[in-house]
Coordinates of C-alpha atoms and ligand atoms in Angstrom, one line a residue:
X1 CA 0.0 0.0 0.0
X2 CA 1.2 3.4 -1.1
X3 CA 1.0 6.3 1.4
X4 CA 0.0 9.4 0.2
X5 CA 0.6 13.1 1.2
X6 CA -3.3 14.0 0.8
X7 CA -6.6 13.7 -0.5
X8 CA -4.9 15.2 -4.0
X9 CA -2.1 12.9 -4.7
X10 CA -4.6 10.0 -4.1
X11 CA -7.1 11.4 -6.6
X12 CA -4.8 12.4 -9.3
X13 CA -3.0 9.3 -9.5
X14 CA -5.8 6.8 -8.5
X15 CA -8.9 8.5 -10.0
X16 CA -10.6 6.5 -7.4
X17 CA -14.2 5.2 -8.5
X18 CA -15.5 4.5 -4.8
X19 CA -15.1 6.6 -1.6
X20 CA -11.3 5.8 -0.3
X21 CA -10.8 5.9 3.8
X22 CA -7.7 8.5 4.5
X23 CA -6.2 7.6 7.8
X24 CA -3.9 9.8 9.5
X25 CA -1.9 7.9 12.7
X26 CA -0.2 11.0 13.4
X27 CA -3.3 13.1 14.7
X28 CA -4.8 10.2 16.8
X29 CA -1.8 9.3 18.0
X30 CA -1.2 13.2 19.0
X31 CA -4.5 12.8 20.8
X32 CA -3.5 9.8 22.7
X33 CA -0.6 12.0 24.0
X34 CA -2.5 14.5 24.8
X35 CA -5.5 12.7 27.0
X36 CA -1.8 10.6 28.5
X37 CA -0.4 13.3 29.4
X38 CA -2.7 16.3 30.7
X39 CA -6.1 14.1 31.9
X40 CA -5.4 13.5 36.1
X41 CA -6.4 9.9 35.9
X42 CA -6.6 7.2 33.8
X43 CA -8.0 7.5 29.7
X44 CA -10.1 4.7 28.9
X45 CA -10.6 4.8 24.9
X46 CA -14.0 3.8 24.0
X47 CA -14.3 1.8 21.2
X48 CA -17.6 2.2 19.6
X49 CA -16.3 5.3 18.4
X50 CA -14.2 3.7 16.2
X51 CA -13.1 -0.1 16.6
X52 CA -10.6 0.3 13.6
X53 CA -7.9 -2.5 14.3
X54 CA -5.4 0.2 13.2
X55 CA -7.1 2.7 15.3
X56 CA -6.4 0.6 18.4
X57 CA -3.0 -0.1 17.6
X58 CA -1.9 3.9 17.3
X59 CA -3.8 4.8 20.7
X60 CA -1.8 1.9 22.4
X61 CA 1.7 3.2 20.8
X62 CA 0.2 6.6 21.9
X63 CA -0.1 5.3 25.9
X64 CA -3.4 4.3 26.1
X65 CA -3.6 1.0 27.7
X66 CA -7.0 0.9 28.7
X67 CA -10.1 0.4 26.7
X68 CA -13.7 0.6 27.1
X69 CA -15.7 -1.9 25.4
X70 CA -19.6 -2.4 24.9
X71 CA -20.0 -5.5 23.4
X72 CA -18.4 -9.3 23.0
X73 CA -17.4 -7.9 19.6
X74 CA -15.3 -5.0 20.8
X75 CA -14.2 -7.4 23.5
X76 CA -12.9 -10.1 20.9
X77 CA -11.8 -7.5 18.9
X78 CA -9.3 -5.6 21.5
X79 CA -8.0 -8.9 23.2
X80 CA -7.2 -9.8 19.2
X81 CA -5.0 -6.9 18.5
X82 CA -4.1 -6.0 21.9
X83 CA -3.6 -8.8 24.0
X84 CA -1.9 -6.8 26.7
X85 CA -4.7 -4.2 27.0
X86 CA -7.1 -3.7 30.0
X87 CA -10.4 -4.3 29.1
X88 CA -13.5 -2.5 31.0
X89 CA -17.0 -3.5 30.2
X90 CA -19.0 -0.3 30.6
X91 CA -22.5 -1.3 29.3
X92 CA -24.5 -1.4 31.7
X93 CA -26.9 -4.0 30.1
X94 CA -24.9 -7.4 29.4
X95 CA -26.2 -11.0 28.6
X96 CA -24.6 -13.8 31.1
X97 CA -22.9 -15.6 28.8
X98 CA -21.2 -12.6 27.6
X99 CA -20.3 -11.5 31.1
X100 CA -18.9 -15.5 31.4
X101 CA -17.0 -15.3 28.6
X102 CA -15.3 -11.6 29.4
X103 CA -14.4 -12.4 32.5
X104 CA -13.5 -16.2 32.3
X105 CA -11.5 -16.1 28.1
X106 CA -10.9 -12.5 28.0
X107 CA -9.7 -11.2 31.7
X108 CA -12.2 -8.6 31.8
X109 CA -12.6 -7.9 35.2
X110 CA -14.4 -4.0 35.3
X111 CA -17.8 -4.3 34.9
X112 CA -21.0 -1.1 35.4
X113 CA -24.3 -1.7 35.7
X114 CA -27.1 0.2 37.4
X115 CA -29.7 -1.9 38.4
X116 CA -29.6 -5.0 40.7
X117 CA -31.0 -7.3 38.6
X118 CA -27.5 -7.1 36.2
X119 CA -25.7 -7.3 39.8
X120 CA -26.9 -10.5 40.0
X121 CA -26.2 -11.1 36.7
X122 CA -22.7 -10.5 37.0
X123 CA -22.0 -12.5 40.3
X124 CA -23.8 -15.5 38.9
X125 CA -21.7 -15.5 35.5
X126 CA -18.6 -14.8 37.3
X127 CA -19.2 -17.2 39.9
X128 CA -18.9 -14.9 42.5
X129 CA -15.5 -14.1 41.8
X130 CA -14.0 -11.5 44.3
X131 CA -11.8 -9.7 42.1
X132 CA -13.9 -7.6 40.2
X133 CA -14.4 -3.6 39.7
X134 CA -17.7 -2.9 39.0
X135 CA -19.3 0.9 38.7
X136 CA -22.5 1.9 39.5
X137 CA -23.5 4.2 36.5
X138 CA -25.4 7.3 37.6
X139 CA -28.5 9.0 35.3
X140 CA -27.1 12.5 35.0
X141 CA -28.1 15.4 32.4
X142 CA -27.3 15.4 28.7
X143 CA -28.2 18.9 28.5
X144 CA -24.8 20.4 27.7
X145 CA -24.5 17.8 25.1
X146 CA -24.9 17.9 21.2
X147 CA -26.3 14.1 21.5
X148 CA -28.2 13.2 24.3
X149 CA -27.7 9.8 26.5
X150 CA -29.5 11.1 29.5
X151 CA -32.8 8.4 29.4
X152 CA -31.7 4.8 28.3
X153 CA -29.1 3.6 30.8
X154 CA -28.4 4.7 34.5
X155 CA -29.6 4.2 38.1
X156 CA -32.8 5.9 39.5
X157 CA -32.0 7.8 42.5
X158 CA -34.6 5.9 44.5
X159 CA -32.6 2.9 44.2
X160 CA -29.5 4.5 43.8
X161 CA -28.2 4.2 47.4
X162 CA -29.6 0.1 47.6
X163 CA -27.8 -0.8 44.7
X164 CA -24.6 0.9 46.3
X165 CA -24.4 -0.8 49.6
X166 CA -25.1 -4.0 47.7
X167 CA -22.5 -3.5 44.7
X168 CA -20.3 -3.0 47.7
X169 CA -21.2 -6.7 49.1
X170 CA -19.7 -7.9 45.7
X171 CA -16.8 -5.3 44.6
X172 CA -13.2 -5.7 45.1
X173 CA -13.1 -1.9 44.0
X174 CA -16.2 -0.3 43.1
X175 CA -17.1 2.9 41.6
X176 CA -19.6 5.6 40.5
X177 CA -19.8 6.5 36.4
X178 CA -21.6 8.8 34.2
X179 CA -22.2 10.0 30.6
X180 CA -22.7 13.3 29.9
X181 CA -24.0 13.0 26.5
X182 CA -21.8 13.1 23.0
X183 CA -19.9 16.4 22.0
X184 CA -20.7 18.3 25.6
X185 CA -19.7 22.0 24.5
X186 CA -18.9 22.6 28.0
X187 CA -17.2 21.4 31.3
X188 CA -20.0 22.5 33.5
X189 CA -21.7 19.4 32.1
X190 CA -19.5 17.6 34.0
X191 CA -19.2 19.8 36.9
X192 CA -22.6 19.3 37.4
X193 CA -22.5 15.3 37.1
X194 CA -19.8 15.0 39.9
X195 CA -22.4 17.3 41.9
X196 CA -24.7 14.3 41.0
X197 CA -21.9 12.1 42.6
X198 CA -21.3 13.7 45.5
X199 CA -24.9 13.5 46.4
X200 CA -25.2 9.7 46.5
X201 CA -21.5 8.9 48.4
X202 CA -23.0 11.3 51.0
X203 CA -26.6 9.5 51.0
X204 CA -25.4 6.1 50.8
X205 CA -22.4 6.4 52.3
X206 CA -20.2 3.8 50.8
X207 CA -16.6 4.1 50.3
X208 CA -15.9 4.4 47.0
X209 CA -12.4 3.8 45.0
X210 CA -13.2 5.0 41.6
X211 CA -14.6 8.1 39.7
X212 CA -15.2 7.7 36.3
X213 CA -16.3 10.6 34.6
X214 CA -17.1 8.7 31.1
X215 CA -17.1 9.9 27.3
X216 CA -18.2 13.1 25.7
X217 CA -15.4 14.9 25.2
X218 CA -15.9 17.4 22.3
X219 CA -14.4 17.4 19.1
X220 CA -14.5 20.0 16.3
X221 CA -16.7 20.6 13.4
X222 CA -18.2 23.4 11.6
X223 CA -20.2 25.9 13.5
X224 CA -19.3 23.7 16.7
X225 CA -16.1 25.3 18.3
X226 CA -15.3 23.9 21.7
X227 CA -13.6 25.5 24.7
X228 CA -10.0 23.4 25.1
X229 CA -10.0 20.2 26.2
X230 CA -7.5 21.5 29.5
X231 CA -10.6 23.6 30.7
X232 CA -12.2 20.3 31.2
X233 CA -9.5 18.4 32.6
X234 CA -9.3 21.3 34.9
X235 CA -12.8 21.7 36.0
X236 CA -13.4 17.7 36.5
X237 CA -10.0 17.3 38.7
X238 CA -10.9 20.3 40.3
X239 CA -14.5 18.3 41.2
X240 CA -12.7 15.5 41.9
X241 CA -10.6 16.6 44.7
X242 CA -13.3 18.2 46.4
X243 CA -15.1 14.6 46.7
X244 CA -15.6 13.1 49.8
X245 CA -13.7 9.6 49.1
X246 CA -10.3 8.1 49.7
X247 CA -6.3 9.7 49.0
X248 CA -6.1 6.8 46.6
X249 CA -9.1 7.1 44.9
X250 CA -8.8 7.0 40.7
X251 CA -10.0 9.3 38.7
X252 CA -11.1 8.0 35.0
X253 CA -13.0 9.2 31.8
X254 CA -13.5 7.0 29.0
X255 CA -13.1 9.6 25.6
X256 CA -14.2 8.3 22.6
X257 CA -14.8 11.1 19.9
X258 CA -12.2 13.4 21.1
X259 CA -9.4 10.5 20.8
X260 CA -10.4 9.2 17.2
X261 CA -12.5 12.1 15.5
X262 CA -9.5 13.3 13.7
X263 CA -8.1 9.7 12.5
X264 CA -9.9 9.7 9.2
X265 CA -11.5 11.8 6.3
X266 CA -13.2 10.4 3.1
X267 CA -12.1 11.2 -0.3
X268 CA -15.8 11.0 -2.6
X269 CA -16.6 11.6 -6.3
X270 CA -19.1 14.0 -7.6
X271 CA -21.5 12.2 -9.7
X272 CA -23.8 14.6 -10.7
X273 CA -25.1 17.9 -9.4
X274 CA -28.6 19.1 -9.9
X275 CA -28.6 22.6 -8.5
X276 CA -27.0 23.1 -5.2
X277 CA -27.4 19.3 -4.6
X278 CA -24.4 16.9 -4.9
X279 CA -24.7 12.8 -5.6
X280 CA -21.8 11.6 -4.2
X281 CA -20.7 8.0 -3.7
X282 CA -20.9 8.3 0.1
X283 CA -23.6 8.7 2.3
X284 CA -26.0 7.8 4.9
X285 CA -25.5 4.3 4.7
X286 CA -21.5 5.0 4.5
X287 CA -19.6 7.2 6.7
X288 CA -22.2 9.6 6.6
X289 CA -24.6 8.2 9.0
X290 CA -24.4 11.4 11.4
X291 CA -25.0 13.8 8.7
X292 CA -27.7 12.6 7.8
X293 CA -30.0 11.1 10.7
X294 CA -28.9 14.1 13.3
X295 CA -27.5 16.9 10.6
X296 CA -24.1 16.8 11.9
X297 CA -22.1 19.1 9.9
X298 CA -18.6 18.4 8.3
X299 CA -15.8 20.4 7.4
X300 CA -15.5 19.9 3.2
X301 CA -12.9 20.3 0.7
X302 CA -12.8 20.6 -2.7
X303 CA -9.5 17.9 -4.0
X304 CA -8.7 19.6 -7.4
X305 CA -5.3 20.1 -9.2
X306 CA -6.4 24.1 -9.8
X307 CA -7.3 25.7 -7.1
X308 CA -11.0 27.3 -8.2
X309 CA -10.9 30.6 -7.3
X310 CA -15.2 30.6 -7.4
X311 CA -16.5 32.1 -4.4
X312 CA -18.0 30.1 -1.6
X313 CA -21.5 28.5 -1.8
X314 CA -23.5 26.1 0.7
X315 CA -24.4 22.5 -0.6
X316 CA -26.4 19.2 -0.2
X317 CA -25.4 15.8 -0.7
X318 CA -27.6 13.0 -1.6
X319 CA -25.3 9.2 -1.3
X320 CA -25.3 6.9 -3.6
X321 CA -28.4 4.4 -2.5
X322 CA -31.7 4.6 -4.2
X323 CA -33.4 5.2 -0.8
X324 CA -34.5 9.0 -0.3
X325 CA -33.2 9.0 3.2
X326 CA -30.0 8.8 2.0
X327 CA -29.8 13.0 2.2
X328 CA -27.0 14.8 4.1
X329 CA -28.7 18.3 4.2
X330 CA -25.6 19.9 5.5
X331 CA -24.9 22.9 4.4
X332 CA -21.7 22.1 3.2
X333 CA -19.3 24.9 2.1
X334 CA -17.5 24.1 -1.4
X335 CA -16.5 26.7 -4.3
X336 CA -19.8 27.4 -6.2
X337 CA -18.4 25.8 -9.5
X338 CA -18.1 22.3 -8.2
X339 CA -19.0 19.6 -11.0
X340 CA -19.7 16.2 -11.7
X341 CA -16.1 14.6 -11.7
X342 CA -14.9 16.3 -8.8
X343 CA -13.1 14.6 -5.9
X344 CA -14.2 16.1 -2.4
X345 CA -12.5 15.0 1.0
X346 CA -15.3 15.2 4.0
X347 CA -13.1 15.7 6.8
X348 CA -13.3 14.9 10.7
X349 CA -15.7 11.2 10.2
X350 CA -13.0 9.1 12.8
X351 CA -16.0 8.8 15.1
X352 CA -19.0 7.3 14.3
X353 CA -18.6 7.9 10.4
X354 CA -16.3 5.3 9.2
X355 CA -17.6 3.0 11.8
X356 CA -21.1 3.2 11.1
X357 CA -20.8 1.7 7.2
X358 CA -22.8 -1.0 6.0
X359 CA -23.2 -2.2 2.8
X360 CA -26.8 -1.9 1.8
X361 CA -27.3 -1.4 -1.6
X362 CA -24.1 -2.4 -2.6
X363 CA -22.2 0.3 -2.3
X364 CA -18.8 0.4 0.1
X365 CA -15.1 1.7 0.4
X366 CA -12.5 1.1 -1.9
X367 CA -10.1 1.0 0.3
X368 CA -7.8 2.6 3.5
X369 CA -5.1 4.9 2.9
X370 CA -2.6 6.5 5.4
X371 CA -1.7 10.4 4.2
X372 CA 0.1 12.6 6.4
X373 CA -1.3 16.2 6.2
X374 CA -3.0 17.4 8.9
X375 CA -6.7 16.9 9.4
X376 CA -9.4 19.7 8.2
X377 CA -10.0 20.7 11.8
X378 CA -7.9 20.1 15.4
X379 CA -8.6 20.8 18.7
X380 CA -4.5 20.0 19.5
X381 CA -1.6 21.8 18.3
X382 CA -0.3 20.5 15.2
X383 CA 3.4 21.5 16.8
X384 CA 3.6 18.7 19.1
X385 CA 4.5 15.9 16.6
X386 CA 4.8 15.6 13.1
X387 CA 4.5 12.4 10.9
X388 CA 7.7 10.3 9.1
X389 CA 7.1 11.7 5.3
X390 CA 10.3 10.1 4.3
X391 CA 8.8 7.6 2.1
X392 CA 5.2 9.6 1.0
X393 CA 4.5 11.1 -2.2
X394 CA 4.5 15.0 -2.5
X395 CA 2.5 16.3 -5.2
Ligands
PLP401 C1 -20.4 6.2 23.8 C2 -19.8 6.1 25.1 C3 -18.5 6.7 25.4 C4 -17.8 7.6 24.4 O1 -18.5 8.7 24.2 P1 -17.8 9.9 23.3 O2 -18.9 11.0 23.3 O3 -17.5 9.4 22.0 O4 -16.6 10.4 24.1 C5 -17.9 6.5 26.6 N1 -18.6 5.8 27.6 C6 -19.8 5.2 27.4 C7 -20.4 4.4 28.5 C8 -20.4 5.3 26.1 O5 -21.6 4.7 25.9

């Protein structure tokens, strides 16, 4: 496999028919740094963002040796490509034989749940093992959050403080999670979680060994510009220290989006265009899923020898299945003389855009291809690292 500067090498020399995957190692691995270094605790990288194999392999070069999985997929999937990795089951919803074969093939000894009935669950399939983590996930606010996860999964307060002292019975450490919802533009959503927190040590008062302050760090996109990631890290810690638990309490947060967002970009065709609206050969069933079910918005380029000098203009796509839902209404910014034939790169789709494809109606990827320019959009310096372009093509 070649590597490729950009999106414009690719396109020139390949002329690619179907949508290509670009990968870039070099910004999720600058991520992986950056959650390593500057997060006080431990990153857990959840892998429904993105369960890319390769994906997996950067973040673990990059320091991230824990991962949080959902599923006995993800779970088969991380002990494949990284045997050495720490595995921590945080749905909170699991069948038995999946909790058996976690803990008993895989190691996986963290578990969450947040109801008693999945408390049971998990002693009975693990035999009553006494070496387990398991956190008790709290229902907390999504409302700082682009995409809410405040109503399917997390304990009601009038069992909350039961299902505590019990989860205690059974713990070897035992902790207290949240989500605050996908993309939360702000850190008082989880200020106001470990308010949440405090609230049910005090009222059940159990000891507890671990804080984990979950997903839904931000990434950016058009129109969606985040405060820095360090004004979180400094409100949670800040949160954190002021909770009434134990000196050696951990601290963890389980970042999907904000570690993976960046990895990839697809490079599409234009097919046709029928006023302001594109047909291109990616879309809602592709990598696109977001754009079009929720109208997530992403950053566009147009991949052309000449630069067009046309002034701005705001587009639709329609993808390439004969279904009508398959409509991303965006807008999407491009030069106003875009034309059928034109290559586009649709930037910032490492989290849930590549990893949402199916192949309905026949239509895929061609194929992955690692470049080494820096993504569309960044929420970490592009100073701290740069990729190996010794053997890449320049154009
Ligand atoms: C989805 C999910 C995450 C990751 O969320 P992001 O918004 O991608 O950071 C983390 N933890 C749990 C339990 C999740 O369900």
């Amino acid at each position: 496999m070649q590597d490729f500067h950009s999106a414009l090498g690719l396109a020139t020399r390949r002329k690619p028919v179907q949508p290509i995957t670009l990968v870039r190692p070099h910004a999720a691995r600058r991520a992986a740094r950056f959650f390593v270094e500057k997060f006080p605790g431990k990153s857990l990288y959840a892998v429904k963002a993105n369960p890319a194999p390769d994906l997996l392999e950067v973040l673990w070069d990059g320091g991230i040796t824990h991962y949080d999985v959902a599923s006995i997929g993800e779970v088969r999937v991380v002990s494949q490509t990284l045997p050495q990795a720490t595995m921590c089951f945080m749905h909170p919803v699991k069948a038995e034989e999946v909790i058996e074969e976690a803990y008993f093939c895989h190691g996986v000894k963290t578990f969450s749940l947040d109801s008693l009935d999945e408390l049971e669950k998990i002693r009975k399939a693990t035999r009553g093992a006494t070496d387990l983590n398991l956190l008790v996930r709290l229902k907390v606010s999504s409302e700082h959050s682009k995409l809410s996860l405040a109503t399917k999964f997390g304990a009601d307060s009038d069992e909350l403080s039961q299902l505590l002292l019990e989860t205690r019975q059974v713990a070897d450490a035992m902790g207290i999670c949240f989500h605050v919802g996908s993309q939360a533009m702000t850190p008082a959503a989880y200020t106001e979680a470990m308010e949440r927190v405090r609230t049910a040590i005090i009222e059940s008062s159990v000891t507890i060994d671990i804080i984990d302050v979950g997903g839904g760090f931000p990434s950016a996109y058009p129109g969606m510009e985040p405060p820095p990631l360090e004004s979180f890290f400094e409100a949670i810690h800040e949160k954190f220290e002021d909770l009434p638990i134990s000196y050696s309490a951990e601290l963890w947060c389980e970042p999907g989006r904000a570690l993976c967002a960046e990895y990839e970009s697809v490079l599409v065709r234009v097919e046709r265009r029928r006023g302001n609206d594109l047909y291109i050969n990616d879309g809602a069933y592709g990598a696109l899923f977001d754009a079009a079910h929720i109208g997530w918005r992403y950053p566009t380029e147009l991949v052309r020898a000449e630069e067009s000098d046309a002034p701005l203009a705001h587009f639709s796509f329609y993808g390439p299945t004969c279904d009508d839902m398959d409509h991303m209404k965006g807008p999407f910014v491009l030069p106003e003389d875009v034309k059928t034939g034109d290559y586009l790169e649709i930037g910032m789709l490492g989290a849930y855009g590549c990893a949402m494809r199916t192949g309905f109606n026949g239509f895929g990827v061609e194929d992955r291809i690692t470049v080494s320019d820096e993504p569309m959009m960044s929420l970490y310096s592009f100073s701290a690292e740069r990729p190996d372009e010794s053997n890449v093509v320049r154009l």
